[in-house]
Tab-separated table of C-alpha atoms and ligand atoms in Angstrom:
chain	number	residue	atom	x	y	z
A	88	MET	CA	-176.526	47.047	-17.248
A	89	ASP	CA	-176.721	50.221	-15.225
A	90	TYR	CA	-174.537	50.325	-12.099
A	91	ARG	CA	-175.292	53.252	-9.837
A	92	ARG	CA	-172.446	54.354	-7.593
A	93	GLY	CA	-173.314	54.596	-3.898
A	94	GLU	CA	-171.296	56.027	-1.024
A	95	MET	CA	-167.524	55.664	-0.785
A	96	ILE	CA	-166.529	52.986	1.714
A	97	TYR	CA	-162.711	53.031	1.458
A	98	GLU	CA	-159.910	55.008	-0.086
A	99	GLY	CA	-156.582	53.246	-0.525
A	100	LYS	CA	-153.327	54.137	-2.220
A	101	ALA	CA	-154.411	53.099	-5.697
A	102	LYS	CA	-158.193	52.676	-5.585
A	103	ARG	CA	-161.405	53.991	-4.059
A	104	LEU	CA	-164.213	51.580	-3.213
A	105	TYR	CA	-167.906	52.485	-3.420
A	106	ARG	CA	-171.147	50.699	-2.748
A	107	VAL	CA	-173.292	49.804	-5.771
A	108	GLN	CA	-176.874	50.971	-5.266
A	109	ASP	CA	-179.373	48.098	-4.915
A	110	HIS	CA	-176.531	45.536	-5.040
A	111	PRO	CA	-175.042	44.908	-1.602
A	112	GLU	CA	-173.215	41.885	-3.024
A	113	TRP	CA	-171.053	44.091	-5.286
A	114	ILE	CA	-168.708	47.047	-4.942
A	115	LEU	CA	-167.415	49.529	-7.484
A	116	GLN	CA	-163.644	49.949	-7.588
A	117	GLU	CA	-162.306	53.202	-8.996
A	118	PHE	CA	-158.675	53.005	-10.088
A	119	LYS	CA	-156.850	56.235	-9.214
A	120	ASP	CA	-154.087	57.991	-11.130
A	121	SER	CA	-151.792	57.864	-8.105
A	122	LEU	CA	-148.693	55.749	-7.821
A	123	THR	CA	-146.961	54.937	-4.528
A	124	ALA	CA	-144.002	52.846	-3.456
A	125	PHE	CA	-142.342	51.717	-0.218
A	126	ASN	CA	-145.649	51.770	1.669
A	127	ALA	CA	-146.499	55.219	0.309
A	128	LEU	CA	-143.215	56.842	1.412
A	129	LYS	CA	-142.751	57.687	-2.273
A	130	LYS	CA	-145.710	59.246	-4.072
A	131	GLY	CA	-146.437	60.094	-7.689
A	132	GLU	CA	-149.134	60.035	-10.325
A	133	PHE	CA	-149.700	60.203	-14.041
A	134	GLU	CA	-152.672	60.977	-16.204
A	135	ASN	CA	-154.733	57.947	-17.241
A	136	LYS	CA	-152.967	55.571	-14.860
A	137	GLY	CA	-156.341	54.567	-13.415
A	138	ARG	CA	-157.779	53.805	-16.828
A	139	ILE	CA	-154.696	51.823	-17.854
A	140	ASN	CA	-154.618	49.740	-14.669
A	141	ARG	CA	-158.354	49.076	-14.857
A	142	ASP	CA	-157.953	47.937	-18.452
A	143	ILE	CA	-154.932	45.735	-17.682
A	144	THR	CA	-156.684	44.150	-14.681
A	145	SER	CA	-159.765	43.524	-16.792
A	146	LEU	CA	-157.801	41.917	-19.649
A	147	VAL	CA	-155.856	39.729	-17.225
A	148	PHE	CA	-158.939	38.610	-15.280
A	149	ARG	CA	-160.774	37.812	-18.539
A	150	PHE	CA	-157.772	35.807	-19.754
A	151	LEU	CA	-157.576	33.893	-16.460
A	152	LYS	CA	-161.313	33.196	-16.561
A	153	GLY	CA	-160.773	31.556	-19.944
A	154	LYS	CA	-158.190	29.322	-18.237
A	155	GLY	CA	-160.713	28.273	-15.606
A	156	ILE	CA	-159.504	30.680	-12.907
A	157	PRO	CA	-162.394	32.857	-11.724
A	158	SER	CA	-161.925	36.268	-10.090
A	159	HIS	CA	-164.073	38.893	-8.398
A	160	ARG	CA	-164.588	40.835	-11.676
A	161	VAL	CA	-168.206	41.455	-12.664
A	162	ALA	CA	-167.972	44.228	-15.283
A	163	ASP	CA	-165.973	47.243	-16.399
A	164	VAL	CA	-167.720	50.582	-15.944
A	165	GLY	CA	-166.758	53.966	-17.385
A	166	ALA	CA	-163.103	54.712	-18.037
A	167	ASN	CA	-161.468	53.599	-14.812
A	168	GLU	CA	-163.955	51.590	-12.753
A	169	MET	CA	-164.746	47.933	-12.260
A	170	VAL	CA	-167.707	46.347	-10.524
A	171	THR	CA	-166.591	43.359	-8.495
A	172	GLU	CA	-168.007	40.955	-5.975
A	173	LYS	CA	-167.773	42.412	-2.467
A	174	LEU	CA	-165.449	40.160	-0.504
A	175	GLU	CA	-164.052	39.908	2.985
A	176	MET	CA	-160.376	40.360	2.104
A	177	LEU	CA	-157.858	37.917	3.554
A	178	LYS	CA	-155.119	39.748	5.430
A	179	VAL	CA	-152.430	38.194	3.290
A	180	GLU	CA	-150.560	39.121	0.131
A	181	VAL	CA	-149.398	36.124	-1.874
A	182	VAL	CA	-146.224	36.656	-3.878
A	183	VAL	CA	-145.021	34.233	-6.549
A	184	ARG	CA	-141.510	34.492	-7.981
A	185	ASN	CA	-140.153	32.877	-11.150
A	186	VAL	CA	-136.927	34.870	-11.222
A	187	LEU	CA	-135.247	36.306	-8.137
A	188	ALA	CA	-135.644	40.087	-7.857
A	189	GLY	CA	-136.711	42.755	-5.403
A	190	SER	CA	-136.908	42.053	-1.692
A	191	THR	CA	-136.010	38.351	-1.761
A	192	ALA	CA	-132.958	38.930	-3.989
A	193	LYS	CA	-131.844	41.637	-1.558
A	194	LYS	CA	-132.579	39.560	1.549
A	195	PHE	CA	-130.297	36.711	0.429
A	196	ALA	CA	-127.793	38.862	-1.525
A	197	ILE	CA	-128.465	36.859	-4.677
A	198	GLU	CA	-128.150	38.665	-7.974
A	199	GLU	CA	-131.374	40.049	-9.410
A	200	GLY	CA	-132.331	38.035	-12.478
A	201	THR	CA	-131.268	34.654	-11.076
A	202	PRO	CA	-133.830	32.149	-12.378
A	203	LEU	CA	-135.541	29.871	-9.867
A	204	GLU	CA	-135.759	26.129	-10.443
A	205	LYS	CA	-139.394	26.218	-9.428
A	206	PRO	CA	-141.733	29.078	-8.588
A	207	LEU	CA	-141.415	30.346	-5.037
A	208	THR	CA	-144.572	31.287	-3.122
A	209	GLU	CA	-144.373	33.681	-0.183
A	210	PHE	CA	-146.943	35.092	2.251
A	211	TYR	CA	-146.889	38.663	3.556
A	212	TYR	CA	-149.166	39.895	6.343
A	213	LYS	CA	-151.397	42.605	4.835
A	214	GLU	CA	-151.076	45.299	7.467
A	215	ASP	CA	-149.873	48.747	6.355
A	216	LYS	CA	-148.963	49.733	9.948
A	217	LEU	CA	-146.384	46.933	9.970
A	218	ALA	CA	-145.302	47.514	6.339
A	219	ASP	CA	-146.649	44.098	5.265
A	220	PRO	CA	-144.032	41.775	6.850
A	221	PHE	CA	-143.115	38.336	5.483
A	222	ILE	CA	-144.865	35.550	7.439
A	223	SER	CA	-144.343	31.803	7.643
A	224	ASP	CA	-147.219	29.329	7.203
A	225	GLU	CA	-147.449	28.909	10.963
A	226	GLN	CA	-147.477	32.655	11.534
A	227	ALA	CA	-150.227	32.965	8.910
A	228	LEU	CA	-152.290	30.456	10.908
A	229	MET	CA	-151.450	32.153	14.215
A	230	LEU	CA	-152.643	35.457	12.703
A	231	LYS	CA	-155.762	33.690	11.361
A	232	VAL	CA	-155.370	35.067	7.839
A	233	VAL	CA	-157.188	31.845	6.880
A	234	ASN	CA	-158.818	29.144	8.969
A	235	THR	CA	-156.811	26.024	8.192
A	236	GLN	CA	-153.571	24.709	6.711
A	237	GLY	CA	-155.783	23.305	3.935
A	238	GLU	CA	-156.831	26.867	3.029
A	239	LEU	CA	-153.189	28.016	3.041
A	240	ASP	CA	-152.383	25.156	0.683
A	241	GLN	CA	-155.336	26.232	-1.464
A	242	LEU	CA	-153.898	29.781	-1.663
A	243	LYS	CA	-150.559	28.391	-2.828
A	244	ARG	CA	-152.245	26.137	-5.381
A	245	LEU	CA	-154.373	28.979	-6.719
A	246	ALA	CA	-151.363	31.320	-6.847
A	247	LEU	CA	-149.378	28.766	-8.869
A	248	GLU	CA	-152.304	28.346	-11.281
A	249	VAL	CA	-152.516	32.123	-11.653
A	250	ASN	CA	-148.749	32.092	-12.271
A	251	LYS	CA	-149.138	29.597	-15.153
A	252	GLY	CA	-151.895	31.684	-16.729
A	253	LEU	CA	-150.011	34.951	-16.316
A	254	ILE	CA	-146.753	33.521	-17.708
A	255	GLU	CA	-148.663	32.462	-20.831
A	256	PHE	CA	-150.488	35.782	-21.291
A	257	PHE	CA	-147.402	37.951	-20.728
A	258	GLU	CA	-145.169	35.640	-22.847
A	259	SER	CA	-147.606	36.152	-25.719
A	260	VAL	CA	-146.822	39.887	-25.632
A	261	GLY	CA	-143.045	39.539	-25.260
A	262	LEU	CA	-142.895	40.018	-21.489
A	263	LYS	CA	-141.195	37.810	-18.918
A	264	LEU	CA	-143.161	37.475	-15.677
A	265	VAL	CA	-140.509	37.832	-12.971
A	266	ASP	CA	-142.809	37.956	-9.942
A	267	PHE	CA	-146.189	39.240	-8.801
A	268	LYS	CA	-148.440	39.813	-5.785
A	269	ILE	CA	-152.091	38.807	-5.576
A	270	GLU	CA	-154.828	39.078	-2.977
A	271	PHE	CA	-157.807	36.912	-2.224
A	272	GLY	CA	-161.133	37.509	-0.509
A	273	ARG	CA	-163.863	35.377	0.971
A	274	ARG	CA	-167.395	35.427	-0.443
A	275	ALA	CA	-169.921	35.884	2.365
A	276	SER	CA	-172.628	33.707	0.792
A	277	ASP	CA	-170.646	30.445	0.587
A	278	GLY	CA	-167.256	31.146	2.197
A	279	ALA	CA	-165.427	30.497	-1.096
A	280	ILE	CA	-161.967	32.026	-1.560
A	281	VAL	CA	-161.865	34.206	-4.695
A	282	LEU	CA	-159.008	35.948	-6.557
A	283	ALA	CA	-159.503	39.697	-6.041
A	284	ASP	CA	-157.911	43.163	-6.126
A	285	GLU	CA	-155.834	43.909	-9.245
A	286	ILE	CA	-153.129	42.485	-11.500
A	287	THR	CA	-151.154	45.351	-13.059
A	288	PRO	CA	-147.603	46.649	-13.521
A	289	ASP	CA	-148.021	47.949	-9.937
A	290	SER	CA	-148.254	44.401	-8.656
A	291	CYS	CA	-146.044	42.467	-11.120
A	292	ARG	CA	-142.449	42.619	-12.302
A	293	LEU	CA	-142.355	42.338	-16.086
A	294	TRP	CA	-139.164	42.359	-18.147
A	295	ASP	CA	-139.170	42.817	-21.916
A	296	LYS	CA	-137.990	39.523	-23.411
A	297	LYS	CA	-135.925	41.138	-26.183
A	298	THR	CA	-134.355	44.106	-24.425
A	299	GLY	CA	-134.546	43.161	-20.743
A	300	GLU	CA	-136.155	46.577	-20.041
A	301	LYS	CA	-138.184	46.787	-16.850
A	302	MET	CA	-141.865	47.256	-17.795
A	303	ASP	CA	-143.450	47.762	-14.368
A	304	LYS	CA	-143.539	49.884	-11.220
A	305	ASP	CA	-139.788	49.440	-10.702
A	306	ARG	CA	-139.470	52.269	-13.267
A	307	PHE	CA	-141.097	54.500	-10.641
A	308	ARG	CA	-139.516	52.882	-7.567
A	309	ARG	CA	-136.019	53.166	-9.070
A	310	ASP	CA	-136.468	56.462	-10.991
A	311	LEU	CA	-135.879	54.846	-14.390
A	312	GLY	CA	-138.180	57.246	-16.272
A	313	ASN	CA	-140.901	56.646	-18.896
A	314	VAL	CA	-143.332	55.306	-16.305
A	315	LYS	CA	-146.492	56.366	-18.138
A	316	GLU	CA	-145.236	55.236	-21.556
A	317	THR	CA	-144.321	51.853	-20.109
A	318	TYR	CA	-147.744	51.232	-18.536
A	319	GLU	CA	-149.382	52.323	-21.813
A	320	GLU	CA	-147.174	49.918	-23.757
A	321	VAL	CA	-148.035	46.950	-21.524
A	322	CYS	CA	-151.741	47.765	-21.844
A	323	GLU	CA	-151.600	48.136	-25.622
A	324	ARG	CA	-149.688	44.891	-26.115
A	325	LEU	CA	-152.198	42.950	-23.996
A	326	ARG	CA	-155.163	44.618	-25.663
A	327	GLN	CA	-153.945	43.875	-29.184
A	328	THR	CA	-153.250	40.227	-28.384
A	329	TRP	CA	-156.615	39.883	-26.655
A	330	GLU	CA	-158.472	41.433	-29.583
A	331	LYS	CA	-156.757	39.050	-32.029
A	332	LYS	CA	-157.803	36.116	-29.814
A	333	VAL	CA	-161.510	36.958	-29.440
B	419	ADP	P1	-154.328	49.673	-0.373
B	419	ADP	O1	-155.499	49.356	0.508
B	419	ADP	O2	-153.185	48.716	-0.149
B	419	ADP	O3	-153.888	51.092	-0.323
B	419	ADP	P2	-155.794	49.924	-2.893
B	419	ADP	O4	-155.718	51.399	-2.985
B	419	ADP	O5	-155.593	49.133	-4.144
B	419	ADP	O6	-154.743	49.307	-1.857
B	419	ADP	O7	-157.204	49.605	-2.236
B	419	ADP	C1	-158.025	48.614	-2.643
B	419	ADP	C2	-158.464	47.840	-1.412
B	419	ADP	O8	-159.591	47.069	-1.772
B	419	ADP	C3	-157.403	46.885	-0.911
B	419	ADP	O9	-157.294	46.992	0.489
B	419	ADP	C4	-157.922	45.520	-1.324
B	419	ADP	O10	-157.564	44.505	-0.409
B	419	ADP	C5	-159.427	45.744	-1.311
B	419	ADP	N1	-160.190	44.892	-2.230
B	419	ADP	C6	-159.805	44.404	-3.429
B	419	ADP	N2	-160.774	43.657	-3.996
B	419	ADP	C7	-161.814	43.669	-3.128
B	419	ADP	C8	-163.117	43.067	-3.118
B	419	ADP	N3	-163.530	42.311	-4.135
B	419	ADP	N4	-163.929	43.279	-2.049
B	419	ADP	C9	-163.509	44.054	-1.014
B	419	ADP	N5	-162.294	44.658	-0.961
B	419	ADP	C10	-161.455	44.465	-1.990
B	420	TMP	P1	-140.905	42.479	-3.508
B	420	TMP	O1	-139.769	41.917	-4.286
B	420	TMP	O2	-140.724	43.931	-3.181
B	420	TMP	O3	-141.247	41.656	-2.311
B	420	TMP	O4	-142.190	42.434	-4.466
B	420	TMP	C1	-142.645	41.228	-5.041
B	420	TMP	C2	-143.778	41.522	-6.009
B	420	TMP	O5	-144.916	42.005	-5.309
B	420	TMP	C3	-143.456	42.577	-7.055
B	420	TMP	O6	-143.975	42.137	-8.295
B	420	TMP	C4	-144.169	43.809	-6.593
B	420	TMP	C5	-145.315	43.284	-5.795
B	420	TMP	N1	-145.632	44.101	-4.643
B	420	TMP	C6	-146.887	44.653	-4.510
B	420	TMP	O7	-147.751	44.480	-5.373
B	420	TMP	N2	-147.165	45.379	-3.396
B	420	TMP	C7	-146.268	45.584	-2.414
B	420	TMP	O8	-146.587	46.258	-1.415
B	420	TMP	C8	-144.956	45.027	-2.564
B	420	TMP	C9	-143.909	45.240	-1.500
B	420	TMP	C10	-144.694	44.269	-3.688
B	421	LIG	N1	-147.565	48.782	-2.701
B	421	LIG	C1	-146.699	49.571	-1.848
B	421	LIG	C2	-147.072	51.033	-1.977
B	421	LIG	O1	-147.942	51.348	-2.755
B	421	LIG	C3	-145.260	49.268	-2.029
B	421	LIG	C4	-144.700	49.026	-3.424
B	421	LIG	O2	-145.387	48.601	-4.333
B	421	LIG	O3	-143.471	49.233	-3.588
B	421	LIG	O4	-146.550	51.892	-1.308
């Protein structure tokens, strides 16, 4: 199928969004080579990052679809683009943690790497101006990120299902899923809440099961080196496993 790129409607830190000509129900997402951290206070880039993150997102969304978890993905286009459903994004980032790391480890002064008895779900208000603050369920409702407590519960349920799928996929390539962030959007036609955005080493913490090496954006955030090689490695491992499966 031929997808013709229309005008650009948004440029973010990691992607540009375009209209798709003759298809108002879709958008084209172009994954950029840029890399940012700490709400873009730290900036970087590497060649092919966009292609790698598009490919990883595509593999993950196809895997999840096979597990009965649909996403906004319609098709991959070119080297670093994906056509997706056009959604009204919910102003919330949903984080799931299996092992304590990052901001929550720091907040409670608990050692990074401490396993959690059960996955922890957290909501952050998606608002760059405020640096995406943590919000409680009641604050999420006050801010109208969704309409009802039932929808908040649905987000948690969906996030935990995504967690199960991701644990399985990453386990199969020797990676421990420490935590991740996902976003959801609402489909205009029926109001359904759909998994959207991306799932990549930008938005997950992944630790190599044998060596404990960090295999995600923490390599950039914490100046650990080999950022590009690490993203390539994650992509290759997922691709090889996927190709064996199908
Ligand atoms: P940011 O906006 O945080 O800088 P990106 O550069 O990744 O992040 O920009 C992509 C933007 O597209 C995000 O704001 C994300 O919420 C939004 N988005 C993701 N999927 C969809 C979709 N299916 N429909 C509309 N917007 C989407
Ligand atoms: P945190 O420990 O910094 O709160 O991050 C939790 C997870 O969410 C981690 O896998 C990285 C991801 N994340 C994003 O995708 N975007 C963000 O803006 C932040 C802060 C975290
Ligand atoms: N996503 C944020 C940024 O791009 C923060 C982060 O991932 O550390 O700046």
